[in-house]
mmCIF file of C-alpha atoms in Angstrom:
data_model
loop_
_atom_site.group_PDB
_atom_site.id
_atom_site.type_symbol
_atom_site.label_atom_id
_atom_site.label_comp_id
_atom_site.label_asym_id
_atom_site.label_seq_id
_atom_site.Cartn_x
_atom_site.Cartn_y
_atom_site.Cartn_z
ATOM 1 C CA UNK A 94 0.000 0.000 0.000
ATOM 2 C CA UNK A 95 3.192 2.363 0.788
ATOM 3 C CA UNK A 96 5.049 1.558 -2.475
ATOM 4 C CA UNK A 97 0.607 2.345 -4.341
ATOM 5 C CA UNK A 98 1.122 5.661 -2.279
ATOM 6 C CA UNK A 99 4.434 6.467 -3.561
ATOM 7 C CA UNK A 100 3.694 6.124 -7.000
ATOM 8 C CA UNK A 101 0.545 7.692 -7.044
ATOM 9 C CA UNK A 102 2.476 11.027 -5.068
ATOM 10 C CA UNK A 103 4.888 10.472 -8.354
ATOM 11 C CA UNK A 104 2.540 10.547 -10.960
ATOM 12 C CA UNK A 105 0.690 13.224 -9.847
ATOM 13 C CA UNK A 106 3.434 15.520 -9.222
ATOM 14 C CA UNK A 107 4.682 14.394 -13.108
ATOM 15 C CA UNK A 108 1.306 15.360 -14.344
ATOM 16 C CA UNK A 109 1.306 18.864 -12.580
ATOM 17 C CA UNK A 110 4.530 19.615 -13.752
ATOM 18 C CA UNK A 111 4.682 18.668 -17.007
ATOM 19 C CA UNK A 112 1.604 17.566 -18.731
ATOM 20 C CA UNK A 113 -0.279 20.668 -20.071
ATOM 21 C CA UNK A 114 -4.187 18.689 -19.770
ATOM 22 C CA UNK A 115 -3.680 17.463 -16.592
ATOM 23 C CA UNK A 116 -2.599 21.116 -15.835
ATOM 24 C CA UNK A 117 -5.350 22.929 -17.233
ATOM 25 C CA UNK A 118 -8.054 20.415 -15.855
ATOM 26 C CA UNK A 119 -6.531 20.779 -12.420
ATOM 27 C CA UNK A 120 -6.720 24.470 -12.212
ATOM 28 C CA UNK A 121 -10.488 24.306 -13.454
ATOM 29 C CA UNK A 122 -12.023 21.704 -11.398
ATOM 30 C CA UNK A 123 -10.725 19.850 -7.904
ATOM 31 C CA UNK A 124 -10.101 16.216 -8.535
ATOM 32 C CA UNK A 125 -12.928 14.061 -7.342
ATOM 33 C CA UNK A 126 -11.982 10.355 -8.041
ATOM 34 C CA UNK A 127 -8.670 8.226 -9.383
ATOM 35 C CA UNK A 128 -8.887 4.209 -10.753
ATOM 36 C CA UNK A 129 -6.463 2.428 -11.932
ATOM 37 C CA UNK A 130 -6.651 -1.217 -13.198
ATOM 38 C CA UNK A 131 -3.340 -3.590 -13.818
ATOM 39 C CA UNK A 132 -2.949 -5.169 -17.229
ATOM 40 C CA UNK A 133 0.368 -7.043 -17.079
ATOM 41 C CA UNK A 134 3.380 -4.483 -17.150
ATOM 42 C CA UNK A 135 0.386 -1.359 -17.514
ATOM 43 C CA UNK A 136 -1.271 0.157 -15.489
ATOM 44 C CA UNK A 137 -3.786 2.476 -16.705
ATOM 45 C CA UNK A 138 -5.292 5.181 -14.308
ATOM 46 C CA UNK A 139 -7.790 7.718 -15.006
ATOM 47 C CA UNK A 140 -8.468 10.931 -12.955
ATOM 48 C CA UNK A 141 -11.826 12.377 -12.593
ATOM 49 C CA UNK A 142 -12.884 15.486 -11.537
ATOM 50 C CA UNK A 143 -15.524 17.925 -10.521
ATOM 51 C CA UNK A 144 -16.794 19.638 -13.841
ATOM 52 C CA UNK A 145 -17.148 15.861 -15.244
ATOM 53 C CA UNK A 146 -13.531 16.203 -17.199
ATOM 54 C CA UNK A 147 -11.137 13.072 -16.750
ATOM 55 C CA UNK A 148 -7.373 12.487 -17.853
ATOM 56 C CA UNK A 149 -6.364 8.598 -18.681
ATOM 57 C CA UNK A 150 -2.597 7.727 -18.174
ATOM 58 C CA UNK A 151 -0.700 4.833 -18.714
ATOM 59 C CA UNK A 152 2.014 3.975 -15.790
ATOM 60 C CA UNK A 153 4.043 0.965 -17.340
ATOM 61 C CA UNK A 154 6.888 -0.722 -15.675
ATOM 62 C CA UNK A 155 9.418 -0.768 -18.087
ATOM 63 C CA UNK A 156 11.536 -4.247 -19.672
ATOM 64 C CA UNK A 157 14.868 -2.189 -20.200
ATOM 65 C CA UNK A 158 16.150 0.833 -20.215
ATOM 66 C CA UNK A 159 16.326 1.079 -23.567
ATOM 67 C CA UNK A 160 12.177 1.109 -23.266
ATOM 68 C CA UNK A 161 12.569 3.947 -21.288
ATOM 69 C CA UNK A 162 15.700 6.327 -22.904
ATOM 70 C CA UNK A 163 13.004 6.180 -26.434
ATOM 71 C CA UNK A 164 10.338 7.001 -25.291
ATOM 72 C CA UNK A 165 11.854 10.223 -24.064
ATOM 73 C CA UNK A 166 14.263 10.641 -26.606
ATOM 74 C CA UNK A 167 12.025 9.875 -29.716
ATOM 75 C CA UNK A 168 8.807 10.774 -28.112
ATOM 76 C CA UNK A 169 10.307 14.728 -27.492
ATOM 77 C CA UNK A 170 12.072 15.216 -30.315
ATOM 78 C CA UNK A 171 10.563 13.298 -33.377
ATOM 79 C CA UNK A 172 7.761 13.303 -35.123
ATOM 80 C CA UNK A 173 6.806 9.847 -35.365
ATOM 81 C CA UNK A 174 3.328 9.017 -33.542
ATOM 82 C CA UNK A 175 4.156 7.691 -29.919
ATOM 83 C CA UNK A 176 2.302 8.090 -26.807
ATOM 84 C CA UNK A 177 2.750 11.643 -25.256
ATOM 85 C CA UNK A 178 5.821 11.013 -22.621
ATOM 86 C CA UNK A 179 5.837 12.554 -19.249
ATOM 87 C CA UNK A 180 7.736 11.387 -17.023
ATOM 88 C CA UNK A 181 10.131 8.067 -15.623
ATOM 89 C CA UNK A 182 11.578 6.826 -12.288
ATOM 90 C CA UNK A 183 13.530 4.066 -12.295
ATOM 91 C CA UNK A 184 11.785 1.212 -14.490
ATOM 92 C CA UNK A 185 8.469 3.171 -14.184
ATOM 93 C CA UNK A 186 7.332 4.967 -17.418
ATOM 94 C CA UNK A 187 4.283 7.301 -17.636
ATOM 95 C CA UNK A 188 2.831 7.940 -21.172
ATOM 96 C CA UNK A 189 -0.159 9.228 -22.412
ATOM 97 C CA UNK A 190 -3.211 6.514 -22.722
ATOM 98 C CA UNK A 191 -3.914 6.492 -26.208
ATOM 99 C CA UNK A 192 -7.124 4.130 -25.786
ATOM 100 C CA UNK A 193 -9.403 7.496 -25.640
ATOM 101 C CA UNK A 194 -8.205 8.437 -29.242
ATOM 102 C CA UNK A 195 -7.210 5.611 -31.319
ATOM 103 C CA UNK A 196 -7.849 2.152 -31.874
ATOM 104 C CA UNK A 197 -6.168 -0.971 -32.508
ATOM 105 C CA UNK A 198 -6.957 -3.765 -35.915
ATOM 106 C CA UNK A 199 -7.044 -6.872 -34.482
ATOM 107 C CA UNK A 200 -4.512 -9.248 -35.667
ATOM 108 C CA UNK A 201 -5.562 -11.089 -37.986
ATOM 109 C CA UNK A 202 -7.483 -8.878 -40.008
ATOM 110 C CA UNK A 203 -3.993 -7.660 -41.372
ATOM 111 C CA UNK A 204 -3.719 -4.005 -42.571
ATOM 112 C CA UNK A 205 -5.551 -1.760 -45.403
ATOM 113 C CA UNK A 206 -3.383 -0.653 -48.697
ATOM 114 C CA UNK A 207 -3.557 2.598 -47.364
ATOM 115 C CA UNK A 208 -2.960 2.507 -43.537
ATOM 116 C CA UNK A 209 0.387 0.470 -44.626
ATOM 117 C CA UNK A 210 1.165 3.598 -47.103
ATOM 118 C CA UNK A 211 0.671 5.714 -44.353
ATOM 119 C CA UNK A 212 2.851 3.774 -41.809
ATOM 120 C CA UNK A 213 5.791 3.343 -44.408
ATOM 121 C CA UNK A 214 5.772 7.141 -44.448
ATOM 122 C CA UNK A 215 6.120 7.139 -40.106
ATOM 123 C CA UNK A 216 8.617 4.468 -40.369
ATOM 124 C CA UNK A 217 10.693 6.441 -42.697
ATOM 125 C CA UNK A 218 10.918 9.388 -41.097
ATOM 126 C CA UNK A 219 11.867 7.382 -37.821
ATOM 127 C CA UNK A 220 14.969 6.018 -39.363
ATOM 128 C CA UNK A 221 15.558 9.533 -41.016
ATOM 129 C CA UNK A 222 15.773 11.288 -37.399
ATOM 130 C CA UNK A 223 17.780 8.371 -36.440
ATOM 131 C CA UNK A 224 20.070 8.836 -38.541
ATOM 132 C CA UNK A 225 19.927 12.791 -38.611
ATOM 133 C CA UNK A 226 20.436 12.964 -34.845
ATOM 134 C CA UNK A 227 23.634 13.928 -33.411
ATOM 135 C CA UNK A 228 22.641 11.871 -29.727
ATOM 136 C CA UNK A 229 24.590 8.951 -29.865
ATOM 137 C CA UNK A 230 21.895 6.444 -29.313
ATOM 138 C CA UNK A 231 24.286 3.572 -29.677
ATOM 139 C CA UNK A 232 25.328 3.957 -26.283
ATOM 140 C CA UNK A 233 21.818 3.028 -24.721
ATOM 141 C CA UNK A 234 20.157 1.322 -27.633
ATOM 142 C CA UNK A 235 21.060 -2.656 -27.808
ATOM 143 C CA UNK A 236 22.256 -4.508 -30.767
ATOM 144 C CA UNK A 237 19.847 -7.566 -31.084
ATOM 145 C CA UNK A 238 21.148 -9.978 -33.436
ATOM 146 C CA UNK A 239 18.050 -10.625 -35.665
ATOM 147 C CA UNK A 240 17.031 -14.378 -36.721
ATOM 148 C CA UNK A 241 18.151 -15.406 -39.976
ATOM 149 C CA UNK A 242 15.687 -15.776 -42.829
ATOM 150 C CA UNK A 243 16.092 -19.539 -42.497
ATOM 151 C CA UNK A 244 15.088 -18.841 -38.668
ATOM 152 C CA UNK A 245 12.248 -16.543 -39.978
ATOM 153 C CA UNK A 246 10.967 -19.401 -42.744
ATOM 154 C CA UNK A 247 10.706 -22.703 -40.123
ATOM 155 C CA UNK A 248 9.081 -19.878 -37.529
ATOM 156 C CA UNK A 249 6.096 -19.047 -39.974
ATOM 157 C CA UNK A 250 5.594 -22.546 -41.862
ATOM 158 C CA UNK A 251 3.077 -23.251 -38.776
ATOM 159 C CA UNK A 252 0.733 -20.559 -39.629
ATOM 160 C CA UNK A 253 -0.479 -21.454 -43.026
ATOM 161 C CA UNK A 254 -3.872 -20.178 -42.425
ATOM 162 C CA UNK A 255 -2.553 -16.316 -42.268
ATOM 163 C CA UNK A 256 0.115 -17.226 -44.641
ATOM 164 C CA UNK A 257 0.141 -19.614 -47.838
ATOM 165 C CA UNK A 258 3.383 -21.275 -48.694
ATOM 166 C CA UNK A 259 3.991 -18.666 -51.480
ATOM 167 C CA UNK A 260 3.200 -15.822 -49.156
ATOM 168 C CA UNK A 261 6.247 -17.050 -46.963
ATOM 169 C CA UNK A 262 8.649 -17.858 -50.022
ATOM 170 C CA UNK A 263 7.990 -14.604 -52.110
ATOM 171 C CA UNK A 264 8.608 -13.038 -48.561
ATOM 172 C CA UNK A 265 11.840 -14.599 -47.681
ATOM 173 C CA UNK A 266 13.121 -14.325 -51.006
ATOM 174 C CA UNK A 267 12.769 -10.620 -50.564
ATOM 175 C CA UNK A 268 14.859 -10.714 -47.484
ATOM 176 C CA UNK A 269 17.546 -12.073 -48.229
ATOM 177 C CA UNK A 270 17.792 -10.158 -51.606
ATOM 178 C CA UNK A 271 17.315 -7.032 -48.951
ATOM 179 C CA UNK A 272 20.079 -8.813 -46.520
ATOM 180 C CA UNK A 273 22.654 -8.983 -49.146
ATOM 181 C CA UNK A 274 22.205 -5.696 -50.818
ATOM 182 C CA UNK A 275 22.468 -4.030 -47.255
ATOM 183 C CA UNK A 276 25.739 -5.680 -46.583
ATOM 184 C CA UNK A 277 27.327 -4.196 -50.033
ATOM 185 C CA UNK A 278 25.900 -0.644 -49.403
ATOM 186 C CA UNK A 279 27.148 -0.626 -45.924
ATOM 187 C CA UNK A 280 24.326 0.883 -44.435
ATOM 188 C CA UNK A 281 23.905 2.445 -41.114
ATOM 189 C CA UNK A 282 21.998 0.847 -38.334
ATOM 190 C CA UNK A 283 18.546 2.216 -37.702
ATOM 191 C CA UNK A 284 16.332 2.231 -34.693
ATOM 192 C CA UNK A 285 13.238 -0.726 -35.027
ATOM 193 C CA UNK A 286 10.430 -1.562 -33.019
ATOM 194 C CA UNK A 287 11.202 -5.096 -32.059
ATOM 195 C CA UNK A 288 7.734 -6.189 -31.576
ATOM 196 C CA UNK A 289 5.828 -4.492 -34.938
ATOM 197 C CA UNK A 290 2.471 -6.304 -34.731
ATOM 198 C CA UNK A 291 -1.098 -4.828 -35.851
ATOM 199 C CA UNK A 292 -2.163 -4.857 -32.504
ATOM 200 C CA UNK A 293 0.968 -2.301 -31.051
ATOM 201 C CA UNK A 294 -0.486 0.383 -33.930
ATOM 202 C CA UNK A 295 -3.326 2.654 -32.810
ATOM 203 C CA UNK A 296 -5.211 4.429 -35.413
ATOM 204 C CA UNK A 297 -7.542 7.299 -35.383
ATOM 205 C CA UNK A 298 -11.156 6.733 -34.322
ATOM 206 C CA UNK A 299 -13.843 7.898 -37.050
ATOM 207 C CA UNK A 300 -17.439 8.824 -36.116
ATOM 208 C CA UNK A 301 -18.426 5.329 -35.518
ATOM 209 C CA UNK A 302 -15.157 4.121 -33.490
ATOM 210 C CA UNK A 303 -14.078 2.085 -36.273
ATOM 211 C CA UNK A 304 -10.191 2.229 -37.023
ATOM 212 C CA UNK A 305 -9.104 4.828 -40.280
ATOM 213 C CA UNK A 306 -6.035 4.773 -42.207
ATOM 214 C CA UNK A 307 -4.174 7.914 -40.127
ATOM 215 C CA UNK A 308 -2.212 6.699 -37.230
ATOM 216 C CA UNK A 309 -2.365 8.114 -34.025
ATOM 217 C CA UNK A 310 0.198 6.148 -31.968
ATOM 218 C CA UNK A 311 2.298 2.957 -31.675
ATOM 219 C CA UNK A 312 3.200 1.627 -28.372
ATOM 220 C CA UNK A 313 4.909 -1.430 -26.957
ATOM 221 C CA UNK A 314 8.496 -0.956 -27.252
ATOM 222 C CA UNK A 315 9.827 -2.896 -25.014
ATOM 223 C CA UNK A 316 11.904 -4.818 -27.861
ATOM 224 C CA UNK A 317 13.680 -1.633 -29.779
ATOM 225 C CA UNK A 318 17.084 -1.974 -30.668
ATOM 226 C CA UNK A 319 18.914 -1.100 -33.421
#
């Protein structure tokens, strides 16, 4: 119940001193209520208060440090989509919840033509500021040795049903065309998710709820490395 305490002292001094909602609601209205409810590593609290306004966080307890260092690097000074950042202690990490504005695909309904366009475009200017910025990242983000295509091939022969056998080979012949070309360029590392599943991509909400092709956040980054 101390260590609850603690962290609930912690997040709300965060929010008064450095997110600008939490800020403005707090000077309008006292606050009236706070729930939180655990979801593995999350935990996602929402403040209520008197003129019926609320603010939903996310407090997660961070894998690495790398997790951590991103988020507040990438989330400050980038323009890729990410959770608003607003504060860390220690392995803690508190991020905007981005459940109120965007939603996830399930996933295996897979991804529109467009919303792929669209997150090409995010992706690209990730590895652009990556490579643009003059923070050495190198020294706090790990080199994860990825799995070979081979690896990648034997991994994916047991989901037929999302992929056919010519799916996976077309696929794989790509990547290693793409593995040898980036060994005779000599290309920098970039910075990658890890983890890049449908269900780690929020998109914007239309009238209805349903998910549109503009992306509003991606979370989960527990895995990035370069």
């Amino acid at each position: 119940m101390t260590v609850a305490l603690a962290n609930l002292k912690w997040v709300l001094g965060s929010l008064l001193e450095n997110d600008r909602q939490f800020q403005y609601y707090s000077k309008c209205a006292d606050l009236s209520n706070v729930a939180a409810k655990r979801d593995g590593d999350v935990v996602k609290i929402r403040f209520e208060f008197g003129d019926e306004n609320s603010y939903d966080g996310v407090l997660k307890f961070a894998k690495n440090e790398a997790e951590v260092l991103f988020y507040k690097t990438y989330s400050i000074q980038s323009d890729f989509p990410l959770p608003r950042y607003v504060s860390s202690h220690k392995n803690m990490l508190l991020i905007q919840n981005m459940e109120p504005y965007g939603v996830t695909n399930t996933t295996y309904l897979g991804l529109k033509k467009q919303q792929v366009f669209n997150l090409a475009i995010h992706l690209s200017d990730l590895h652009a500021f990556h490579l643009l910025s003059h923070s050495n990242t190198s020294l706090w983000l790990p080199e994860e040795r990825p799995i070979t295509v081979d690896e990648f091939q034997l991994a994916v022969s047991d989901v037929d049903s999302v992929l056919s056998s010519g799916d996976v080979s077309s696929l794989c012949s790509y990547l290693k065309l793409h593995q040898s070309t980036s060994k005779k360029e000599d290309l920098k590392p970039v910075c990658v998710h890890g983890n890049f599943t449908t269900d780690v991509i929020f998109w914007e909400k239309d009238e209805e709820g349903d998910p549109k092709n503009i992306v509003a956040a991606v979370v989960g980054w527990n895995g990035v490395h370069l």
